[in-house]
Tab-separated table of C-alpha atoms and ligand atoms in Angstrom:
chain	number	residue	atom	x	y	z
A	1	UNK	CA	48.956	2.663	7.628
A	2	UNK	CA	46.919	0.096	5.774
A	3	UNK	CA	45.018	-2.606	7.853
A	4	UNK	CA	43.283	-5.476	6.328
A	5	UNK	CA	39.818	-6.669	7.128
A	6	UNK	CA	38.077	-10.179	6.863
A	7	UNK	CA	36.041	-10.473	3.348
A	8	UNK	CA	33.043	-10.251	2.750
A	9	UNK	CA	30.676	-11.492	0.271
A	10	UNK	CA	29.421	-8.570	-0.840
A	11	UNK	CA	30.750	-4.653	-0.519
A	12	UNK	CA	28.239	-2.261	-1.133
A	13	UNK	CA	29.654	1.513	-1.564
A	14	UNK	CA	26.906	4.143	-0.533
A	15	UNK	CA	24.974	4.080	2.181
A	16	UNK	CA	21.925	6.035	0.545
A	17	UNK	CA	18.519	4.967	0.178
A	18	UNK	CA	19.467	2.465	-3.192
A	19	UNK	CA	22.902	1.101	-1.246
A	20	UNK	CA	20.869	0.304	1.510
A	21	UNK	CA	18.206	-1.486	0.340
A	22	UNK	CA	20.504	-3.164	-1.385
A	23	UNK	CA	22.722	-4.258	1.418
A	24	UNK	CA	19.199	-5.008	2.985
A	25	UNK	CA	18.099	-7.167	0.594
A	26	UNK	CA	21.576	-8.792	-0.275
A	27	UNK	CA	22.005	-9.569	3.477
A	28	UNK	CA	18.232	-11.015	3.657
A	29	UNK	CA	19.361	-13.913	1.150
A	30	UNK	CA	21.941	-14.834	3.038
A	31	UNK	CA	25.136	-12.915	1.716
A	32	UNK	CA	27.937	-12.001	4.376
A	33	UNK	CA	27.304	-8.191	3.408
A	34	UNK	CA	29.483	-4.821	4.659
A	35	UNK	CA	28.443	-1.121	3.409
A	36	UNK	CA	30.715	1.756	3.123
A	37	UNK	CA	29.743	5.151	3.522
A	38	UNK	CA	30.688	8.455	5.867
A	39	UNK	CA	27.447	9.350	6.611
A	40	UNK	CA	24.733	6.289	5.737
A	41	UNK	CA	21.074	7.222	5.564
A	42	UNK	CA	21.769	10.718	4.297
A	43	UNK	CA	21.604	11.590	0.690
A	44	UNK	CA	19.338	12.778	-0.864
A	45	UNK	CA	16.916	11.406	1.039
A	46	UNK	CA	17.217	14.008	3.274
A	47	UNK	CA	15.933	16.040	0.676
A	48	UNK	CA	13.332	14.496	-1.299
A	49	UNK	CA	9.550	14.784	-1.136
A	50	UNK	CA	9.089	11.422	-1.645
A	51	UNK	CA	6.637	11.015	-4.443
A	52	UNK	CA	5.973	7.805	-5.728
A	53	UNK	CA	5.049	9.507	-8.991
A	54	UNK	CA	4.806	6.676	-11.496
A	55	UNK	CA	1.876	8.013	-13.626
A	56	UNK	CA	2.577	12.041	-12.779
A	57	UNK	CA	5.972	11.726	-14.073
A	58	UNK	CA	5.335	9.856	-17.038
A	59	UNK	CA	7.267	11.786	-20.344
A	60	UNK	CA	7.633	11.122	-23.559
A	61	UNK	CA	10.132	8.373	-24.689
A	62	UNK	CA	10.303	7.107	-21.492
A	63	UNK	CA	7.903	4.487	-21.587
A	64	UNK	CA	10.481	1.118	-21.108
A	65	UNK	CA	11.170	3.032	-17.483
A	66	UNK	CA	7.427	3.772	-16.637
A	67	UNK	CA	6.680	-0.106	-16.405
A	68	UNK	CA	10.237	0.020	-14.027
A	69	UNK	CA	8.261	2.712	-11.917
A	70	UNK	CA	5.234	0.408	-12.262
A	71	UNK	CA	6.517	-2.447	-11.043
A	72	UNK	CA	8.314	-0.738	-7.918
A	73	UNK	CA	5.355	1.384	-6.439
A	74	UNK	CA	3.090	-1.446	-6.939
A	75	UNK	CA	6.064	-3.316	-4.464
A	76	UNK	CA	6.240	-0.547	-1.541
A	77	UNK	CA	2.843	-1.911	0.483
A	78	UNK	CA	4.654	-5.227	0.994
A	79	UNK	CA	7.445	-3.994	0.921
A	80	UNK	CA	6.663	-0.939	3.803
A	81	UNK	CA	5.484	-4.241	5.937
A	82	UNK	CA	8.827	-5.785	5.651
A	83	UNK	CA	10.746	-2.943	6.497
A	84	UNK	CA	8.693	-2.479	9.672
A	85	UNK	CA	9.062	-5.476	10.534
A	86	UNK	CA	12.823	-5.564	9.536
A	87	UNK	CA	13.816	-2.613	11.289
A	88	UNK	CA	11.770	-3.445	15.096
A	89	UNK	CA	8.548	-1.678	13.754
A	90	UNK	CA	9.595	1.512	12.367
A	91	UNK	CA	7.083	3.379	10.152
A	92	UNK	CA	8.188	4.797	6.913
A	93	UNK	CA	5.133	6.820	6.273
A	94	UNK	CA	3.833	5.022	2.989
A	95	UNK	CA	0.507	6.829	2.631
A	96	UNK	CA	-2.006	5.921	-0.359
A	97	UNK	CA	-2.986	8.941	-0.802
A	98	UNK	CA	-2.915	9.672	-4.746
A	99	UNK	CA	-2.048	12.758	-6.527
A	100	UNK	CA	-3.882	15.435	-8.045
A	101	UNK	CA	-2.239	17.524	-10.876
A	102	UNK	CA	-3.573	21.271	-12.144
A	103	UNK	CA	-3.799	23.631	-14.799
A	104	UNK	CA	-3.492	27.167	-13.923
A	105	UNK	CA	-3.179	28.522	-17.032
A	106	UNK	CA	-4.105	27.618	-21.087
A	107	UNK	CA	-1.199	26.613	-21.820
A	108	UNK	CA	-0.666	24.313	-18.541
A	109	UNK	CA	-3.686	22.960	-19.538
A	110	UNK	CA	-2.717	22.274	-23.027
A	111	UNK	CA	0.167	20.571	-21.885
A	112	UNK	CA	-1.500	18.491	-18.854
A	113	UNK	CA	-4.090	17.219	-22.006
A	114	UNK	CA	-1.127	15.842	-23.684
A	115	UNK	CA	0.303	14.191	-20.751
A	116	UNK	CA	-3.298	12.730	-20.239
A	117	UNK	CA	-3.348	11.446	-23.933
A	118	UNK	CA	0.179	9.643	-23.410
A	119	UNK	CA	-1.150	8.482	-20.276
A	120	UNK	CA	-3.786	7.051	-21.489
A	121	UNK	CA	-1.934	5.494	-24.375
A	122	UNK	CA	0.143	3.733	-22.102
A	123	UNK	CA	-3.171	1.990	-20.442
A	124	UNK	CA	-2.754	4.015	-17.201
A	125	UNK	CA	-5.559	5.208	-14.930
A	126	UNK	CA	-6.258	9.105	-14.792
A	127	UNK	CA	-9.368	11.196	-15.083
A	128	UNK	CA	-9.837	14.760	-16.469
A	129	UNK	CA	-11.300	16.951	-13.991
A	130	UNK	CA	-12.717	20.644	-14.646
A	131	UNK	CA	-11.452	23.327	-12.032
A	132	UNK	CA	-14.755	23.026	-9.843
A	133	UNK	CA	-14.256	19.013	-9.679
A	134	UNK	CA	-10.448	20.112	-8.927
A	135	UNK	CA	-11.660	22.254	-5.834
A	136	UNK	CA	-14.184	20.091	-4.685
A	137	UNK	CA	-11.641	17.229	-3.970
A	138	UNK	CA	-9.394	19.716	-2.667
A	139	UNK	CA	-10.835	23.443	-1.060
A	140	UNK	CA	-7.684	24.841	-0.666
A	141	UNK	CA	-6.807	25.080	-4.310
A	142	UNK	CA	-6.741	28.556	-5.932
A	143	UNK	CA	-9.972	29.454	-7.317
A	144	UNK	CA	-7.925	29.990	-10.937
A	145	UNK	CA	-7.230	26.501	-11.416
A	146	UNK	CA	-8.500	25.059	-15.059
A	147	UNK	CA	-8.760	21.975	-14.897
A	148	UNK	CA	-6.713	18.925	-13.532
A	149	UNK	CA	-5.569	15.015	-13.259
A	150	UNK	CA	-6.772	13.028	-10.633
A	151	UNK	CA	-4.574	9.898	-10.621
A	152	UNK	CA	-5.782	7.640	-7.319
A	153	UNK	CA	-2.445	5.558	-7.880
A	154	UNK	CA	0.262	7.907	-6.865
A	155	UNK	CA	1.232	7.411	-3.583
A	156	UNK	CA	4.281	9.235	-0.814
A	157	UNK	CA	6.049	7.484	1.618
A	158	UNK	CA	8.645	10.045	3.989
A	159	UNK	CA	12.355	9.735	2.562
A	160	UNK	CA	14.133	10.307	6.110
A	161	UNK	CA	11.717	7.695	7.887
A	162	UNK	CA	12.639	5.060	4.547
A	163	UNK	CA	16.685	5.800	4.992
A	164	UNK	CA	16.232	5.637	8.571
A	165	UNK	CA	14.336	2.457	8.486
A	166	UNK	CA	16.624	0.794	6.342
A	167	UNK	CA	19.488	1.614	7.918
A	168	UNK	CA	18.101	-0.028	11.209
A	169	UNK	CA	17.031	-3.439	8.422
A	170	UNK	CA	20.211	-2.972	7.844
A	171	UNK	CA	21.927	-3.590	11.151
A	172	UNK	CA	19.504	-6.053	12.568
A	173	UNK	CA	19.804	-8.420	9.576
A	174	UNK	CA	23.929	-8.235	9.932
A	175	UNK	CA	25.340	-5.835	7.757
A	176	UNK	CA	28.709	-4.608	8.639
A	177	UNK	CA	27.686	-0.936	8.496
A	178	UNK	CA	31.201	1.089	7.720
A	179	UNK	CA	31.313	4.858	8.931
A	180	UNK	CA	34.013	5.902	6.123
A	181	UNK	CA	34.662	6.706	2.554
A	182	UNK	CA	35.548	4.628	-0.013
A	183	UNK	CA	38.778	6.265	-1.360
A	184	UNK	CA	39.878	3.818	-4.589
A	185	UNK	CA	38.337	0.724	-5.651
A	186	UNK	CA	40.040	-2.539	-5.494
A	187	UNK	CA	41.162	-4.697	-8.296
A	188	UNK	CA	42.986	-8.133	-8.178
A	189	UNK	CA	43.936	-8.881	-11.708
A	190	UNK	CA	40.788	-8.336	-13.888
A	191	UNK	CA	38.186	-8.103	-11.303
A	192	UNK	CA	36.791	-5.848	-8.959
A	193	UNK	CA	38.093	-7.161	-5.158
A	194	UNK	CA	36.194	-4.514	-2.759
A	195	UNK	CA	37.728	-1.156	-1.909
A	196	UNK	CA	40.342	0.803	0.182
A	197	UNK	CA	38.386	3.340	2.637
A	198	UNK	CA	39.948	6.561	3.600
A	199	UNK	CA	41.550	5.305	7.209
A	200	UNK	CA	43.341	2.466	5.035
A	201	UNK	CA	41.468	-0.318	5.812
A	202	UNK	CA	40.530	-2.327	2.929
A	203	UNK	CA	37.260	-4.599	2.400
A	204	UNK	CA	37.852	-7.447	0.247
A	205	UNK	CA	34.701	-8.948	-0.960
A	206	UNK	CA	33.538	-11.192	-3.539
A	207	UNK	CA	31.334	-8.870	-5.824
A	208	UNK	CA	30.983	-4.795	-5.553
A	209	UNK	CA	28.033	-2.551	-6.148
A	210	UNK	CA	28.711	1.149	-6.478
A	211	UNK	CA	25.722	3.008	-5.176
A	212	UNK	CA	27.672	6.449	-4.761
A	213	UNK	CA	24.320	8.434	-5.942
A	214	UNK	CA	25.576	11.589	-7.800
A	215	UNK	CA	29.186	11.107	-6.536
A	216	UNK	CA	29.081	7.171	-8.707
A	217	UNK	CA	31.552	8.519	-11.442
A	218	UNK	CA	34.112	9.674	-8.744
A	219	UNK	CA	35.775	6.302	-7.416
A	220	UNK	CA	38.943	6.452	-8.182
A	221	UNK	CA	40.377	2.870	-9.499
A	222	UNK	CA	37.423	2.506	-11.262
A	223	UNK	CA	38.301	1.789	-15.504
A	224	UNK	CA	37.725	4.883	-17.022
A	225	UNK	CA	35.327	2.816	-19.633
A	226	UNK	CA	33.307	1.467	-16.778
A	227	UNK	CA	32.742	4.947	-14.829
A	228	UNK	CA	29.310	5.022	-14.714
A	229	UNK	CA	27.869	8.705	-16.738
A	230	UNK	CA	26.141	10.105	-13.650
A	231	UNK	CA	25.640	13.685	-12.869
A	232	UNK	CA	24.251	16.269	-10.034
A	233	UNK	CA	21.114	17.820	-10.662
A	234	UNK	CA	20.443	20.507	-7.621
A	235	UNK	CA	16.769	20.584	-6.207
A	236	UNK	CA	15.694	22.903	-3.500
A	237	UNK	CA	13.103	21.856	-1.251
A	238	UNK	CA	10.986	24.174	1.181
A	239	UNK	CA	9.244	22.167	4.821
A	240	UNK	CA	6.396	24.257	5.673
A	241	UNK	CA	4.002	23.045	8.714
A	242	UNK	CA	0.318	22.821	8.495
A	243	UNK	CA	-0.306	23.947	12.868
A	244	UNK	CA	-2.869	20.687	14.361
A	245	UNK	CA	-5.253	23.538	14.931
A	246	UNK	CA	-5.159	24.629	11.281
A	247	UNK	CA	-7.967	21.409	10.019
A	248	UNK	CA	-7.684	19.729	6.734
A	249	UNK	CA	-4.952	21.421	4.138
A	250	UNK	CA	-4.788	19.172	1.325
A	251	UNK	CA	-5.509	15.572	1.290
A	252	UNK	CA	-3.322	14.531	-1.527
A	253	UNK	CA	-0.237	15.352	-3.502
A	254	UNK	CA	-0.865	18.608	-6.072
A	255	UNK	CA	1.288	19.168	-8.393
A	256	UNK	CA	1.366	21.818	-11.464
A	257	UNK	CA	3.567	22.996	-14.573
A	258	UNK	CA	3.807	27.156	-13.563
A	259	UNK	CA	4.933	28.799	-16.206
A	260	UNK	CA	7.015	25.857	-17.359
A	261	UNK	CA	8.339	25.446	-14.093
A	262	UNK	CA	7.411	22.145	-11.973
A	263	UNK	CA	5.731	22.605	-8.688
A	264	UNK	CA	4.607	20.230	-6.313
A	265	UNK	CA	3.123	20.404	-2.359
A	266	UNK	CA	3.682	17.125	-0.750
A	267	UNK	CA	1.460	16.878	2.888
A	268	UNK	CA	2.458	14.486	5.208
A	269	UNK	CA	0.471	12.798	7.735
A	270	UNK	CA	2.298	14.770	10.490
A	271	UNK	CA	1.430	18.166	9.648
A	272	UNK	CA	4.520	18.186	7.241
A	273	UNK	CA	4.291	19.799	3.963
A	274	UNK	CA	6.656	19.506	1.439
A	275	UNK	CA	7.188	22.383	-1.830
A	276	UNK	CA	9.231	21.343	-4.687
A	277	UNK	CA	11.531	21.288	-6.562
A	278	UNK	CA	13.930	23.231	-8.650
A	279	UNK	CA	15.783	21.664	-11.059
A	280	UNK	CA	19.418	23.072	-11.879
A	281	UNK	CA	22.298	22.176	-13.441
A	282	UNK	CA	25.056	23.544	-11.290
A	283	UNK	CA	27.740	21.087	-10.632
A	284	UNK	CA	27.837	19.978	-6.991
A	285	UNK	CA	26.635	23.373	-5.670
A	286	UNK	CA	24.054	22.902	-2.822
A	287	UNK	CA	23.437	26.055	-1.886
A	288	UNK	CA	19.851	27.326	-1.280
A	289	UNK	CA	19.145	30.503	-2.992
A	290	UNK	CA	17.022	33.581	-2.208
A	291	UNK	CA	16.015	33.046	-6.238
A	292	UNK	CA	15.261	29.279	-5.835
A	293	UNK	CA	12.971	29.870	-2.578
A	294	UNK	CA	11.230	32.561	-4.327
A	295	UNK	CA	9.941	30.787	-7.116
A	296	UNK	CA	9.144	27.989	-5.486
A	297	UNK	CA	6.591	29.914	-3.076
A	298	UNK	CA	5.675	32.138	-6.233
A	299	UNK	CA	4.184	28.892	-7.929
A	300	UNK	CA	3.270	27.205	-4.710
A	301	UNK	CA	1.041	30.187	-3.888
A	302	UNK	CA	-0.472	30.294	-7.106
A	303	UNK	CA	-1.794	27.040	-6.982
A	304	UNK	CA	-3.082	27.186	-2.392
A	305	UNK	CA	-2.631	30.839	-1.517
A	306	UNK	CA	-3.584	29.596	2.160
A	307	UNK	CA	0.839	28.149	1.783
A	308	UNK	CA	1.593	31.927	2.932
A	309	UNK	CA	0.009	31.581	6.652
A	310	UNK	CA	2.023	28.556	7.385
A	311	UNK	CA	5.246	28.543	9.023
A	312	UNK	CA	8.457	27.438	6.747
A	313	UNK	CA	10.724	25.135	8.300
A	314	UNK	CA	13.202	24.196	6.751
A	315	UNK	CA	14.656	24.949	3.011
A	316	UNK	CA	17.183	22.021	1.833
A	317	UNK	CA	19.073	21.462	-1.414
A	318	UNK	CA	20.308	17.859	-2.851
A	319	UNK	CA	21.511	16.605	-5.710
A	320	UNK	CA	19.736	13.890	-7.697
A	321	UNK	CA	21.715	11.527	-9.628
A	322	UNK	CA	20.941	11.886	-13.270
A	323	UNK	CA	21.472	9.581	-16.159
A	324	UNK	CA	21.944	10.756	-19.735
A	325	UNK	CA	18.517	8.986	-20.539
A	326	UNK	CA	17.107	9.430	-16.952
A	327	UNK	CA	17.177	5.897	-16.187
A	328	UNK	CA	19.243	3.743	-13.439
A	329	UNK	CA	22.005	2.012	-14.001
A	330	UNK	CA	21.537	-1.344	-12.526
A	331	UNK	CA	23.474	-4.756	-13.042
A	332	UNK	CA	27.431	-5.958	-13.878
A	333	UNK	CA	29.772	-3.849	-15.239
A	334	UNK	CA	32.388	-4.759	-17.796
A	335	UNK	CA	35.134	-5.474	-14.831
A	336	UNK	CA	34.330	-8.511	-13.529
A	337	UNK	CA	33.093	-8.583	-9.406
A	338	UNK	CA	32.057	-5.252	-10.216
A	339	UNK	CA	27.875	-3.863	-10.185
A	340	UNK	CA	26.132	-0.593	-10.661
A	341	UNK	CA	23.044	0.214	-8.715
A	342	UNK	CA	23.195	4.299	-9.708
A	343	UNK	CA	21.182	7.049	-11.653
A	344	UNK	CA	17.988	6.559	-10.134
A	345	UNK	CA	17.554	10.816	-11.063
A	346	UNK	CA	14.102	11.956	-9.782
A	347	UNK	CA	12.745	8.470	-9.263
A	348	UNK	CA	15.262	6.903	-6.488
A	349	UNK	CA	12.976	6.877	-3.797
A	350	UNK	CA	10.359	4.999	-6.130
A	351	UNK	CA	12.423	2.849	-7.456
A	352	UNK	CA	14.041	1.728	-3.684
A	353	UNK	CA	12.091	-1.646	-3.312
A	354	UNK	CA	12.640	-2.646	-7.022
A	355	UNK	CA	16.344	-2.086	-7.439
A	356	UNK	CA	17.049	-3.523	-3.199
A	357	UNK	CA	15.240	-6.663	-5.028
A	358	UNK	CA	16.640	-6.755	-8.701
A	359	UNK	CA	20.370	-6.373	-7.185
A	360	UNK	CA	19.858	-8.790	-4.689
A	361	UNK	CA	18.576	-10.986	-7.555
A	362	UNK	CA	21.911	-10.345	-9.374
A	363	UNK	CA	24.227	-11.056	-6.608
A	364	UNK	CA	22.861	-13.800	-5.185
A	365	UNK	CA	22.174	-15.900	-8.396
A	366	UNK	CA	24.276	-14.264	-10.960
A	367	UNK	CA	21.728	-12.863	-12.926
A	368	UNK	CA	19.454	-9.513	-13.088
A	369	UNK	CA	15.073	-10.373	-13.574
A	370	UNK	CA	14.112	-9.475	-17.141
A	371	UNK	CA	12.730	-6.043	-15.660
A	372	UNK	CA	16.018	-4.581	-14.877
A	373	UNK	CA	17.096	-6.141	-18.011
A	374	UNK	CA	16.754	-2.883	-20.153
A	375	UNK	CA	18.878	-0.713	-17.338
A	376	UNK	CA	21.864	-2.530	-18.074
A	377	UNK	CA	24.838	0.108	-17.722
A	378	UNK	CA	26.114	-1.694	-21.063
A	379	UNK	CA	23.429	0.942	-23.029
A	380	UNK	CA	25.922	3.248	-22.405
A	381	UNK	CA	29.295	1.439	-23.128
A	382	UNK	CA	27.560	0.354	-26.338
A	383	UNK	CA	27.136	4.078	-27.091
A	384	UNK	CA	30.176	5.000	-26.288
A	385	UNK	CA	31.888	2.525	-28.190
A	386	UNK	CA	29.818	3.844	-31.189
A	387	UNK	CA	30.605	7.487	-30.969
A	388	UNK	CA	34.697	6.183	-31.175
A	389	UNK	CA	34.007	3.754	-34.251
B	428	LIG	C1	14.944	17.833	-4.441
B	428	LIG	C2	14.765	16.370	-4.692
B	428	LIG	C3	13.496	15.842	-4.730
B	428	LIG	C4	13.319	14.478	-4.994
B	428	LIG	N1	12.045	13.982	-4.996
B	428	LIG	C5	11.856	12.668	-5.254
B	428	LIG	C6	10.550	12.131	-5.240
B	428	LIG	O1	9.571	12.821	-4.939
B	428	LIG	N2	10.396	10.803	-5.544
B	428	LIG	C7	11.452	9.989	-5.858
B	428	LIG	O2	11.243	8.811	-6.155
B	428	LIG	N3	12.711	10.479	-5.861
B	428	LIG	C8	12.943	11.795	-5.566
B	428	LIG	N4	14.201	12.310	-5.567
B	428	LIG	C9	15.301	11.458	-6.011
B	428	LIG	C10	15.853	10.556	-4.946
B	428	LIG	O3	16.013	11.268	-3.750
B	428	LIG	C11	17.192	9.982	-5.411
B	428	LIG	O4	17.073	9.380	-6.681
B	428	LIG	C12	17.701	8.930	-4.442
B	428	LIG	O5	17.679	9.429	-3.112
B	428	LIG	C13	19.125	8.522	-4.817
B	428	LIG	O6	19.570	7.622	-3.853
B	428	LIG	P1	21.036	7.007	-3.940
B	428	LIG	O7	21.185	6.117	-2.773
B	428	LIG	O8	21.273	6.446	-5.302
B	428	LIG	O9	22.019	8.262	-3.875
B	428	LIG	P2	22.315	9.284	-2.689
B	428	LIG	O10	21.129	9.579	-1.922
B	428	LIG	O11	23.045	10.412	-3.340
B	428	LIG	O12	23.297	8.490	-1.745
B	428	LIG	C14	24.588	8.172	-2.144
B	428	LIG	C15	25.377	7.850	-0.898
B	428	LIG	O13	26.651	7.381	-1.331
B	428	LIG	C16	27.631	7.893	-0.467
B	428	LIG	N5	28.890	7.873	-1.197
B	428	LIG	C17	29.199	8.488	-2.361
B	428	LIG	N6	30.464	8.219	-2.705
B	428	LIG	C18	30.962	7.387	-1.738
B	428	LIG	C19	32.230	6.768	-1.519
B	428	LIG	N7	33.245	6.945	-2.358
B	428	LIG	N8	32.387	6.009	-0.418
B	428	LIG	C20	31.359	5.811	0.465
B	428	LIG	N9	30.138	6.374	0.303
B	428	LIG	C21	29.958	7.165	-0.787
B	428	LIG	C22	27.143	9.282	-0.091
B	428	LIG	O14	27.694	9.670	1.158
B	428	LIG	C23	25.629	9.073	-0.002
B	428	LIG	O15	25.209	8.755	1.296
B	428	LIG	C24	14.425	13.646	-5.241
B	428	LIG	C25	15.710	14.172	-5.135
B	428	LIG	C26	15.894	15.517	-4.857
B	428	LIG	C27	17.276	16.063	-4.729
């Protein structure tokens, strides 16, 4: 039976870390705003280590998204304060910690040179360290390690505490927060008029963003030219807990190319450490393998072989939303009433107070600020139109 529901300015569909902020922000400038989503404040927020990784994840041809990055970590200290206060003072861990990333091998170290050079090219601040200076700054590293990256401007902040924050933002500033699935999107004519959830109710509203993470190009109703090209790419995660008693583990992020595999050990305030991440391409398979947990302790040992004396925790897979340049999706479709805020891949959780901002920008006024300018979904509908001429 379908039942109809009073409008709303703005529908927001996904209730993960980009929906939300989104709805946040939307709401904060005034806009009568409802969200959609089974379970909001999941996704893969639940998973992630929560880098804010600007610099450490700069690659090559990717330079019009590192001043995106740029732009959004140099955001998340006001924007941490806003969200406390927004959400009756909860903490979302931001910690300024910086990040420290190691050679263990020639080869690493050939390649962590060349991400220096292109780092440096780009006017960002690193500095080459030799192995001792490495171990110095942090004791725990394995006596083996070559050389390193010490970049003082890549911070964390704790992906649960952010979704959880902003999904209490969320309610305080008015959002109608909407505990189901968005079945089929809803179009009036040639625009985009909200969407039909899975008990039958539909929400009408004025503009729609689609912030379905991975799951994006699965609405149905959506115009097949307008899905947006998003796919799941599987990362495993390991918890491990560093005991009170233990003293000092690390102090800072570490991260490391093993054997061409990224690794990465995350420590939290709390005692929390976090060991990342595979990277597969398996469809919308979540399961955590025997193979995946493996290598990640293989490398994660290599670089602090003190890992092995701490309890594990917890072992998690998500899926990140990937783009086919690695870049988000944000701003109007081609159906009018109808936005993408999607594709955020390994950088969502950086890119959360830039994008809540940017789309907030875009609904309330109509139009996107030049920085979001380049992430246009049209890229793509340009291409595509190509490839058929
Ligand atoms: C292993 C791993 C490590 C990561 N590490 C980092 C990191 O260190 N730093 C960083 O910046 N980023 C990291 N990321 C990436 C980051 O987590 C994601 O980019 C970000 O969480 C994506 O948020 P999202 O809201 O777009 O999507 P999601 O988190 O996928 O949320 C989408 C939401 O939409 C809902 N939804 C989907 N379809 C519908 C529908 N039809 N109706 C209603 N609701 C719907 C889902 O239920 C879900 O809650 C990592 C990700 C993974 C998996």
């Amino acid at each position: 039976m379908h039942s109809s529901r009073k409008g709303s300015d703005v529908l927001v569909i996904g209730g993960g870390i980009i929906g939300l902020a989104t709805a946040w922000r939307a709401a904060r400038r005034g806009l009568r705003t409802a969200l959609a989503d089974p379970a909001p404040g999941g996704g893969a927020a639940r998973v992630a280590a929560g880098m804010l990784a600007a610099v450490t994840e700069l690659h090559y041809g990717e330079e019009t998204l590192l001043g995106l990055n740029l732009a959004s970590a140099a955001r998340y200290p006001e924007f941490a304060a806003e969200l406390a206060d927004a959400s009756g003072g909860m903490d979302i861990g931001y910690r300024a910690c910086g990040t420290l990333a190691v050679a263990l091998d020639a080869d690493d170290r050939l390649h962590l040179r060349e991400l220096h050079a292109l780092q440096r090219r780009c006017g960002l601040e690193s500095e080459w360290l030799t192995g001792r200076e490495c171990r110095r700054l942090e004791p725990m590293l394995a006596p083996g390690v070559r050389g390193g990256l010490r970049v003082d401007g890549d911070h964390q902040v704790d992906p649960r505490r952010l979704a959880a924050a902003l999904l209490a933002a969320c309610e305080r500033t008015g959002v109608e927060i909407c505990r189901s699935r968005a079945e089929r999107l809803l179009v009036d004519g040639d625009r985009a008029a909200g969407a039909v959830l899975d008990d039958g109710t539909e929400l009408r509203a004025g503009q729609t963003v689609l912030a379905g993470g991975s799951l994006s190009g699965r609405l149905a109703g959506v115009p097949q030219e307008v899905l947006p090209p998003v796919r799941p790419v599987k990362g495993q995660v390991l918890r491990l807990t560093v005991p009170a008693a233990y003293g000092p583990f690390l102090s800072r992020t570490v991260r490391a190319v093993v054997r061409g595999s990224h690794v990465y050990l995350v420590p939290r305030e709390n005692g929390e450490l976090v060991v990342g991440a595979t990277s597969e391409e398996l469809g919308w398979d979540t399961t955590v393998t025997a193979g995946g947990v493996y290598e990640l302790l293989r490398d994660a040992h290599e670089l602090v072989p003190g890992i092995t004396e701490l309890p594990l925790t917890e072992t998690l897979a998500g899926l990140r939303p990937g783009s086919p340049d690695n870049a988000p999706l944000l701003g109007p479709t081609a159906l009018p009433g109808l936005h993408l805020a999607t594709g955020h891949y390994r950088n969502g959780v950086l890119l959360t107070p830039l994008t809540g901002d940017a789309m907030a920008d875009l609904l309330a006024t109509g139009t996107l600020p030049d920085i979001a300018l380049p992430f246009s979904p049209s890229r793509f509908s340009a291409a595509r139109q190509e490839a058929y001429a």
